[in-house]
Coordinates of C-alpha atoms and ligand atoms in Angstrom, one line a residue:
X1 CA 0.0 0.0 0.0
X2 CA 1.5 3.4 -1.0
X3 CA 2.5 5.6 1.9
X4 CA 0.0 8.4 2.7
X5 CA 1.7 11.7 3.2
X6 CA -0.1 14.5 5.1
X7 CA -1.1 17.4 2.8
X8 CA 1.1 20.0 4.6
X9 CA 4.4 17.9 4.6
X10 CA 7.4 20.1 4.0
X11 CA 9.7 18.2 1.6
X12 CA 13.3 18.9 0.8
X13 CA 13.8 18.6 -3.0
X14 CA 16.7 16.5 -4.2
X15 CA 17.3 16.4 -8.0
X16 CA 19.3 13.4 -9.2
X17 CA 21.1 13.2 -12.6
X18 CA 22.5 10.2 -14.4
X19 CA 26.3 10.6 -14.2
X20 CA 27.4 8.2 -16.9
X21 CA 25.3 9.2 -19.8
X22 CA 26.9 7.0 -22.5
X23 CA 24.4 4.4 -23.9
X24 CA 25.3 1.0 -22.6
X25 CA 24.5 -0.5 -26.0
X26 CA 25.9 1.9 -28.6
X27 CA 27.9 4.4 -26.5
X28 CA 26.0 7.5 -27.8
X29 CA 25.1 10.3 -25.4
X30 CA 21.7 9.6 -23.8
X31 CA 18.9 12.1 -23.4
X32 CA 16.5 12.8 -20.5
X33 CA 13.2 11.1 -21.5
X34 CA 11.2 11.2 -18.2
X35 CA 11.2 12.1 -14.5
X36 CA 10.4 9.9 -11.5
X37 CA 9.1 11.6 -8.4
X38 CA 9.6 9.8 -5.1
X39 CA 8.9 10.8 -1.5
X40 CA 10.6 9.2 1.4
X41 CA 11.5 9.6 5.0
X42 CA 15.1 10.3 6.0
X43 CA 16.4 11.0 9.5
X44 CA 16.9 14.6 8.3
X45 CA 13.3 15.0 7.4
X46 CA 10.9 14.2 4.4
X47 CA 12.5 14.3 1.0
X48 CA 11.1 14.5 -2.5
X49 CA 13.4 12.9 -5.0
X50 CA 13.3 14.0 -8.7
X51 CA 15.1 11.3 -10.7
X52 CA 15.9 12.2 -14.3
X53 CA 15.6 9.1 -16.4
X54 CA 17.8 8.7 -19.5
X55 CA 17.5 6.7 -22.7
X56 CA 19.3 6.4 -26.0
X57 CA 17.9 8.7 -28.7
X58 CA 18.5 6.2 -31.5
X59 CA 15.2 4.4 -32.0
X60 CA 16.9 1.4 -33.6
X61 CA 19.3 1.0 -30.6
X62 CA 18.5 -1.5 -27.9
X63 CA 19.2 1.3 -25.4
X64 CA 16.2 3.2 -26.6
X65 CA 13.5 1.0 -25.1
X66 CA 15.1 1.0 -21.7
X67 CA 15.6 3.9 -19.3
X68 CA 18.6 4.4 -17.0
X69 CA 18.0 5.8 -13.5
X70 CA 20.4 8.1 -11.6
X71 CA 23.2 6.0 -10.0
X72 CA 22.7 7.8 -6.7
X73 CA 19.1 6.8 -6.2
X74 CA 19.7 3.3 -4.8
X75 CA 22.3 4.7 -2.4
X76 CA 19.5 6.8 -0.8
X77 CA 16.8 4.2 -0.7
X78 CA 16.0 0.9 -2.4
X79 CA 13.2 1.0 -5.1
X80 CA 9.7 1.8 -3.9
X81 CA 10.6 2.1 -0.2
X82 CA 9.0 4.9 1.9
X83 CA 12.2 5.3 4.0
X84 CA 15.8 5.9 3.2
X85 CA 18.7 3.6 4.2
X86 CA 19.4 5.7 7.2
X87 CA 16.0 5.2 8.7
X88 CA 16.2 1.5 7.7
X89 CA 19.5 1.0 9.6
X90 CA 18.2 3.0 12.5
X91 CA 15.2 0.6 12.8
X92 CA 17.3 -2.5 12.3
X93 CA 19.9 -1.4 14.9
X94 CA 17.2 -0.6 17.5
X95 CA 15.7 -4.0 16.9
X96 CA 18.7 -6.3 16.6
X97 CA 21.2 -4.5 18.9
X98 CA 19.0 -2.9 21.5
X99 CA 16.2 -5.5 21.3
X100 CA 13.5 -2.8 21.3
X101 CA 9.9 -3.9 20.7
X102 CA 8.1 -2.8 17.5
X103 CA 5.7 -0.4 19.3
X104 CA 8.7 1.1 21.1
X105 CA 10.6 1.7 17.8
X106 CA 7.4 3.1 16.4
X107 CA 7.0 5.7 19.2
X108 CA 10.7 6.6 19.1
X109 CA 10.5 7.2 15.4
X110 CA 7.5 9.4 15.8
X111 CA 8.8 11.3 18.8
X112 CA 12.4 11.9 17.7
X113 CA 12.0 12.2 13.9
X114 CA 8.3 12.8 13.3
X115 CA 8.3 9.6 11.1
X116 CA 5.0 7.9 11.2
X117 CA 5.1 4.2 10.2
X118 CA 2.6 1.4 10.9
X119 CA 3.6 -1.6 13.0
X120 CA 3.2 -3.8 9.9
X121 CA 5.6 -1.6 7.9
X122 CA 8.2 -1.7 10.7
X123 CA 7.9 -5.5 10.9
X124 CA 8.4 -5.7 7.2
X125 CA 11.6 -3.6 7.3
X126 CA 12.9 -5.6 10.2
X127 CA 12.5 -8.8 8.2
X128 CA 14.4 -7.3 5.3
X129 CA 17.1 -6.1 7.7
X130 CA 17.5 -9.6 9.1
X131 CA 17.7 -11.1 5.6
X132 CA 20.5 -8.6 4.7
X133 CA 22.3 -9.1 8.0
X134 CA 22.2 -12.9 7.5
X135 CA 23.5 -12.6 4.0
X136 CA 26.3 -10.3 5.1
X137 CA 27.3 -12.5 8.1
X138 CA 27.9 -15.5 5.8
X139 CA 29.6 -13.6 3.0
X140 CA 33.0 -15.2 2.7
X141 CA 34.7 -12.0 1.3
X142 CA 33.5 -9.9 4.2
X143 CA 34.6 -12.6 6.6
X144 CA 38.0 -12.8 5.1
X145 CA 38.4 -9.0 5.4
X146 CA 37.4 -9.1 9.1
X147 CA 39.9 -11.9 9.9
X148 CA 42.8 -10.5 7.9
X149 CA 44.7 -9.3 11.0
X150 CA 43.7 -12.1 13.4
X151 CA 46.1 -14.9 14.0
X152 CA 44.2 -17.3 16.3
X153 CA 40.5 -17.8 16.7
X154 CA 38.3 -19.0 19.6
X155 CA 35.1 -20.8 18.8
X156 CA 32.1 -21.5 20.8
X157 CA 28.9 -23.6 20.3
X158 CA 25.7 -23.4 22.2
X159 CA 22.1 -24.5 21.8
X160 CA 19.5 -21.8 22.2
X161 CA 15.7 -22.1 22.3
X162 CA 14.3 -18.9 20.7
X163 CA 10.8 -19.8 22.0
X164 CA 9.7 -22.6 24.3
X165 CA 8.7 -25.7 22.4
X166 CA 10.6 -24.7 19.3
X167 CA 13.6 -26.8 18.0
X168 CA 16.9 -25.8 19.4
X169 CA 19.0 -23.4 17.4
X170 CA 22.7 -24.3 17.5
X171 CA 24.9 -21.3 17.2
X172 CA 28.6 -21.3 16.4
X173 CA 30.3 -18.1 17.3
X174 CA 33.8 -16.8 17.0
X175 CA 34.8 -14.9 20.1
X176 CA 37.8 -12.8 19.3
X177 CA 35.7 -10.9 16.7
X178 CA 32.5 -11.4 18.6
X179 CA 30.8 -12.7 15.5
X180 CA 28.1 -15.3 14.8
X181 CA 29.5 -17.6 12.1
X182 CA 26.4 -19.6 11.5
X183 CA 23.3 -21.1 13.2
X184 CA 21.2 -24.1 12.4
X185 CA 18.0 -25.4 13.9
X186 CA 18.4 -29.1 14.7
X187 CA 15.2 -31.1 15.3
X188 CA 17.1 -34.1 16.7
X189 CA 20.4 -32.9 18.1
X190 CA 22.2 -36.3 17.8
X191 CA 25.9 -36.5 18.2
X192 CA 26.3 -36.9 14.4
X193 CA 24.2 -33.8 13.7
X194 CA 26.2 -31.7 16.1
X195 CA 29.5 -33.0 14.8
X196 CA 28.4 -32.0 11.3
X197 CA 28.2 -28.4 12.6
X198 CA 31.6 -28.6 14.2
X199 CA 33.0 -30.0 11.0
X200 CA 31.5 -27.0 9.2
X201 CA 33.2 -24.6 11.6
X202 CA 36.4 -26.5 10.8
X203 CA 35.9 -25.9 7.1
X204 CA 35.4 -22.2 7.8
X205 CA 38.5 -21.9 9.8
X206 CA 40.5 -23.8 7.1
X207 CA 39.2 -21.5 4.4
X208 CA 40.2 -18.5 6.4
X209 CA 43.6 -20.2 7.1
X210 CA 43.3 -19.6 10.8
X211 CA 44.3 -21.7 13.8
X212 CA 41.6 -22.5 16.3
X213 CA 43.3 -22.1 19.7
X214 CA 40.3 -22.9 21.9
X215 CA 36.7 -24.2 22.0
X216 CA 34.3 -23.0 24.6
X217 CA 30.9 -24.6 25.4
X218 CA 28.7 -25.9 28.3
X219 CA 30.3 -29.3 27.6
X220 CA 27.2 -31.3 26.9
X221 CA 28.1 -34.7 25.7
X222 CA 27.5 -34.1 22.0
X223 CA 29.8 -31.1 22.0
X224 CA 32.6 -32.9 23.9
X225 CA 32.6 -35.9 21.5
X226 CA 32.1 -33.8 18.4
X227 CA 34.9 -31.3 19.2
X228 CA 37.3 -34.1 20.3
X229 CA 36.6 -35.8 16.9
X230 CA 37.1 -32.8 14.7
X231 CA 39.7 -30.8 16.7
X232 CA 41.7 -33.5 18.5
X233 CA 44.5 -31.2 19.7
X234 CA 42.4 -28.1 20.6
X235 CA 41.6 -27.5 24.3
X236 CA 37.9 -27.4 25.1
X237 CA 36.9 -25.2 28.1
X238 CA 33.8 -24.5 30.1
X239 CA 31.9 -21.3 29.3
X240 CA 32.2 -19.0 32.3
X241 CA 28.5 -18.1 32.2
X242 CA 27.3 -21.7 32.2
X243 CA 29.9 -22.7 34.8
X244 CA 28.8 -19.9 37.2
X245 CA 25.1 -20.7 36.5
X246 CA 25.7 -24.4 37.4
X247 CA 27.6 -23.5 40.5
X248 CA 25.0 -20.9 41.6
X249 CA 22.4 -23.5 42.2
X250 CA 24.1 -25.4 45.1
X251 CA 25.4 -22.0 46.5
X252 CA 21.9 -20.5 46.6
X253 CA 20.5 -23.7 48.2
X254 CA 23.0 -23.6 51.0
X255 CA 22.5 -19.8 51.4
X256 CA 18.7 -20.3 51.6
X257 CA 19.2 -22.9 54.3
X258 CA 21.4 -20.5 56.3
X259 CA 18.7 -17.8 56.0
X260 CA 16.1 -20.2 57.5
X261 CA 18.4 -20.8 60.4
X262 CA 18.9 -17.0 61.1
X263 CA 15.2 -16.3 60.8
X264 CA 14.5 -19.1 63.3
X265 CA 16.9 -17.5 65.8
X266 CA 15.7 -13.9 65.4
X267 CA 12.1 -14.0 66.6
X268 CA 9.6 -12.2 68.8
X269 CA 9.6 -8.8 67.0
X270 CA 5.9 -8.5 67.3
X271 CA 5.9 -9.0 71.0
X272 CA 8.6 -6.4 71.6
X273 CA 6.8 -3.9 69.4
X274 CA 3.5 -4.4 71.2
X275 CA 5.2 -3.8 74.6
X276 CA 6.9 -0.6 73.3
X277 CA 3.6 0.7 71.8
X278 CA 1.7 -0.2 75.0
X279 CA 4.2 1.8 77.1
X280 CA 4.1 4.7 74.7
X281 CA 0.3 4.8 74.9
X282 CA 0.4 4.7 78.7
X283 CA 2.8 7.6 78.8
X284 CA 0.5 9.5 76.4
X285 CA -2.6 9.2 78.5
X286 CA -0.7 10.3 81.6
X287 CA 0.4 13.5 79.8
X288 CA -3.0 14.0 78.3
X289 CA -4.7 13.9 81.8
X290 CA -3.3 17.5 82.4
X291 CA -5.0 18.9 79.3
X292 CA -7.8 16.6 78.0
X293 CA -8.9 19.0 75.3
X294 CA -5.6 19.3 73.6
X295 CA -4.5 17.5 70.4
X296 CA -1.0 16.3 71.1
X297 CA 1.7 15.5 68.6
X298 CA 4.4 13.6 70.3
X299 CA 7.8 15.0 69.1
X300 CA 10.7 12.8 69.7
X301 CA 13.7 14.9 70.4
X302 CA 16.0 15.8 73.2
X303 CA 14.5 14.3 76.3
X304 CA 13.4 17.1 78.8
X305 CA 11.0 15.0 81.0
X306 CA 10.8 11.5 82.3
X307 CA 7.8 10.6 80.0
X308 CA 9.5 12.0 76.9
X309 CA 12.7 10.1 77.7
X310 CA 10.8 6.8 78.0
X311 CA 9.0 7.6 74.8
X312 CA 12.1 8.2 72.8
X313 CA 13.5 5.0 74.2
X314 CA 10.5 3.2 72.9
X315 CA 10.8 4.9 69.5
X316 CA 14.4 3.6 69.3
X317 CA 13.2 0.1 70.1
X318 CA 10.5 0.4 67.4
X319 CA 13.1 1.6 64.9
X320 CA 15.4 -1.4 65.7
X321 CA 12.4 -3.7 65.2
X322 CA 11.6 -2.1 61.8
X323 CA 15.3 -2.4 60.8
X324 CA 15.5 -6.0 61.7
X325 CA 12.2 -6.8 60.0
X326 CA 13.6 -5.1 56.8
X327 CA 16.7 -7.3 57.1
X328 CA 14.8 -10.5 57.5
X329 CA 12.6 -9.8 54.5
X330 CA 15.3 -8.7 52.2
X331 CA 15.7 -11.3 49.4
X332 CA 17.9 -9.2 47.1
X333 CA 21.2 -10.5 45.7
X334 CA 22.2 -13.2 43.3
X335 CA 24.7 -16.0 43.6
X336 CA 27.7 -13.6 43.7
X337 CA 26.1 -11.7 46.6
X338 CA 24.0 -14.3 48.4
X339 CA 21.1 -12.9 50.4
X340 CA 21.9 -15.0 53.4
X341 CA 25.4 -13.5 53.6
X342 CA 23.9 -10.0 53.4
X343 CA 21.5 -10.9 56.1
X344 CA 24.2 -12.1 58.4
X345 CA 26.2 -9.0 57.9
X346 CA 23.3 -6.7 58.5
X347 CA 22.2 -8.5 61.6
X348 CA 25.8 -8.3 62.9
X349 CA 25.6 -4.5 62.5
X350 CA 22.4 -4.4 64.5
X351 CA 23.9 -6.5 67.2
X352 CA 27.0 -4.3 67.4
X353 CA 24.8 -1.2 67.5
X354 CA 22.7 -2.6 70.4
X355 CA 25.9 -3.6 72.2
X356 CA 27.2 -0.1 71.9
X357 CA 24.1 1.2 73.5
X358 CA 24.3 -1.3 76.3
X359 CA 27.9 -0.5 76.9
X360 CA 27.1 3.2 77.0
X361 CA 24.5 3.0 79.8
X362 CA 26.3 0.7 82.2
X363 CA 25.4 1.2 85.9
X364 CA 21.9 2.3 85.5
X365 CA 19.2 -0.1 86.7
X366 CA 15.9 1.1 85.4
X367 CA 14.1 -1.6 83.4
X368 CA 13.3 -0.9 79.8
X369 CA 12.3 -2.7 76.7
X370 CA 15.9 -2.7 75.6
X371 CA 16.5 -5.7 77.9
X372 CA 14.1 -7.8 75.9
X373 CA 15.9 -6.6 72.8
X374 CA 19.3 -7.5 73.9
X375 CA 18.0 -10.9 74.7
X376 CA 16.8 -11.4 71.2
X377 CA 19.7 -9.9 69.4
X378 CA 23.0 -9.8 71.3
X379 CA 23.2 -13.6 71.1
X380 CA 25.4 -15.0 68.3
X381 CA 23.0 -16.8 66.0
X382 CA 25.7 -18.8 64.3
X383 CA 26.0 -20.9 67.4
X384 CA 23.0 -22.7 68.9
X385 CA 23.8 -22.4 72.6
X386 CA 23.2 -19.0 74.3
X387 CA 26.5 -17.7 75.5
X388 CA 27.4 -16.4 79.0
X389 CA 28.0 -12.9 77.9
X390 CA 24.5 -12.8 76.5
X391 CA 22.8 -13.4 79.8
X392 CA 25.1 -10.8 81.4
X393 CA 24.3 -8.2 78.8
X394 CA 20.6 -8.6 79.3
X395 CA 20.9 -7.5 83.0
X396 CA 22.4 -4.1 82.1
X397 CA 19.6 -1.7 81.4
X398 CA 19.1 2.1 81.8
X399 CA 17.2 5.1 80.6
X400 CA 20.1 6.8 78.8
X401 CA 18.4 6.5 75.4
X402 CA 18.8 7.2 72.6
X403 CA 22.3 6.5 71.5
X404 CA 22.9 7.3 67.9
X405 CA 22.0 4.4 65.7
X406 CA 24.6 3.4 63.2
X407 CA 22.6 1.2 60.9
X408 CA 23.1 0.8 57.2
X409 CA 20.1 -1.3 56.6
X410 CA 18.1 0.8 54.2
X411 CA 14.7 2.0 54.6
X412 CA 13.5 0.1 57.6
X413 CA 12.6 3.1 59.6
X414 CA 9.3 3.5 61.4
X415 CA 7.3 6.7 61.0
X416 CA 7.1 9.0 64.0
X417 CA 3.8 8.4 65.7
X418 CA 1.3 11.0 66.5
X419 CA -2.0 10.7 68.4
X420 CA -5.2 12.6 68.9
X421 CA -6.5 13.1 72.4
Ligands
ZN1 ZN1 22.2 3.5 -28.0

């Protein structure tokens, strides 16, 4: 379907002449016999091409019945396309290199270049781009040019499943130039079939006259036997990515087990929070008794009275609870930063922070919620028996709260509480 241009489109006019005007049949100078008008999108805006067509003036010459188009025309756009090569390459690159979806490409073209194309049209151009790319990838001349300065090559083979349920696509890549050499879908990936692909890679390497210094794969059986048969003296190594992925599974399993153990040890948050809130509410009603009409917002700051001091202590306890809850629920981190290790480090920081508070208020005897806390957290959860120092530390309590928290555990802070009387 021809492209519909809006009536007010502002085109740039490009006039193209035939440069070599000698008739290809008789060599006489050709004349302009017609004009072809074309409109197309470029990244610099819409363009109207005026192509001057030439033919031989001699009616008896074979060059008379045929016209010659300006040589430059195909370098701007292939015949009958509504976009130039620049737009075409832009689309192909966004799709093949950036993996953008068609609607995404469509909206970027519209927003950045005011080029309006249908999804169907973009899909059609992408198919053509892929066909050209595949042809170029396998062009032996282009390959030879690329490998001119390379002395040794490293090959890899892997099976990919483009979509679930489809046959596996076996891809042979050369890693020094990061280039896909070829890919074939094998319905039954028997050892013989796979070896045929490896033999094909050998043919390519031979025709390029290059030494294969290494093969890399996930070492599935067919690869191991096929490579050993075709490249008996070439080392065959595990692919880092596959190796790490296979290693990650047992690491994450062990880590998950460790997390369960830590969660089992650090318990009773709810109980501690309830006790702290209960005491806060009790303090509140005491202070409200003086002025029952007032709406009170409790501001936690420098303690200037006994009830405010107790309240800020409770607030600190609640913040510790929130921090610990955040730590226990944090599942971020992959096999290289296992979540259990992160959890252990964060809980250790909390324990040290609490210990600093306990050390700072030695000698005071007033009972506070911190005692319960210390009980839950100062113990070392990597050992199952409670230590002696733990039971000692729980006996030290005081009202010299709050000590500055030194937590690096993210967003687990509890909002300041306010109440209405
Ligand atoms: Zn002629």
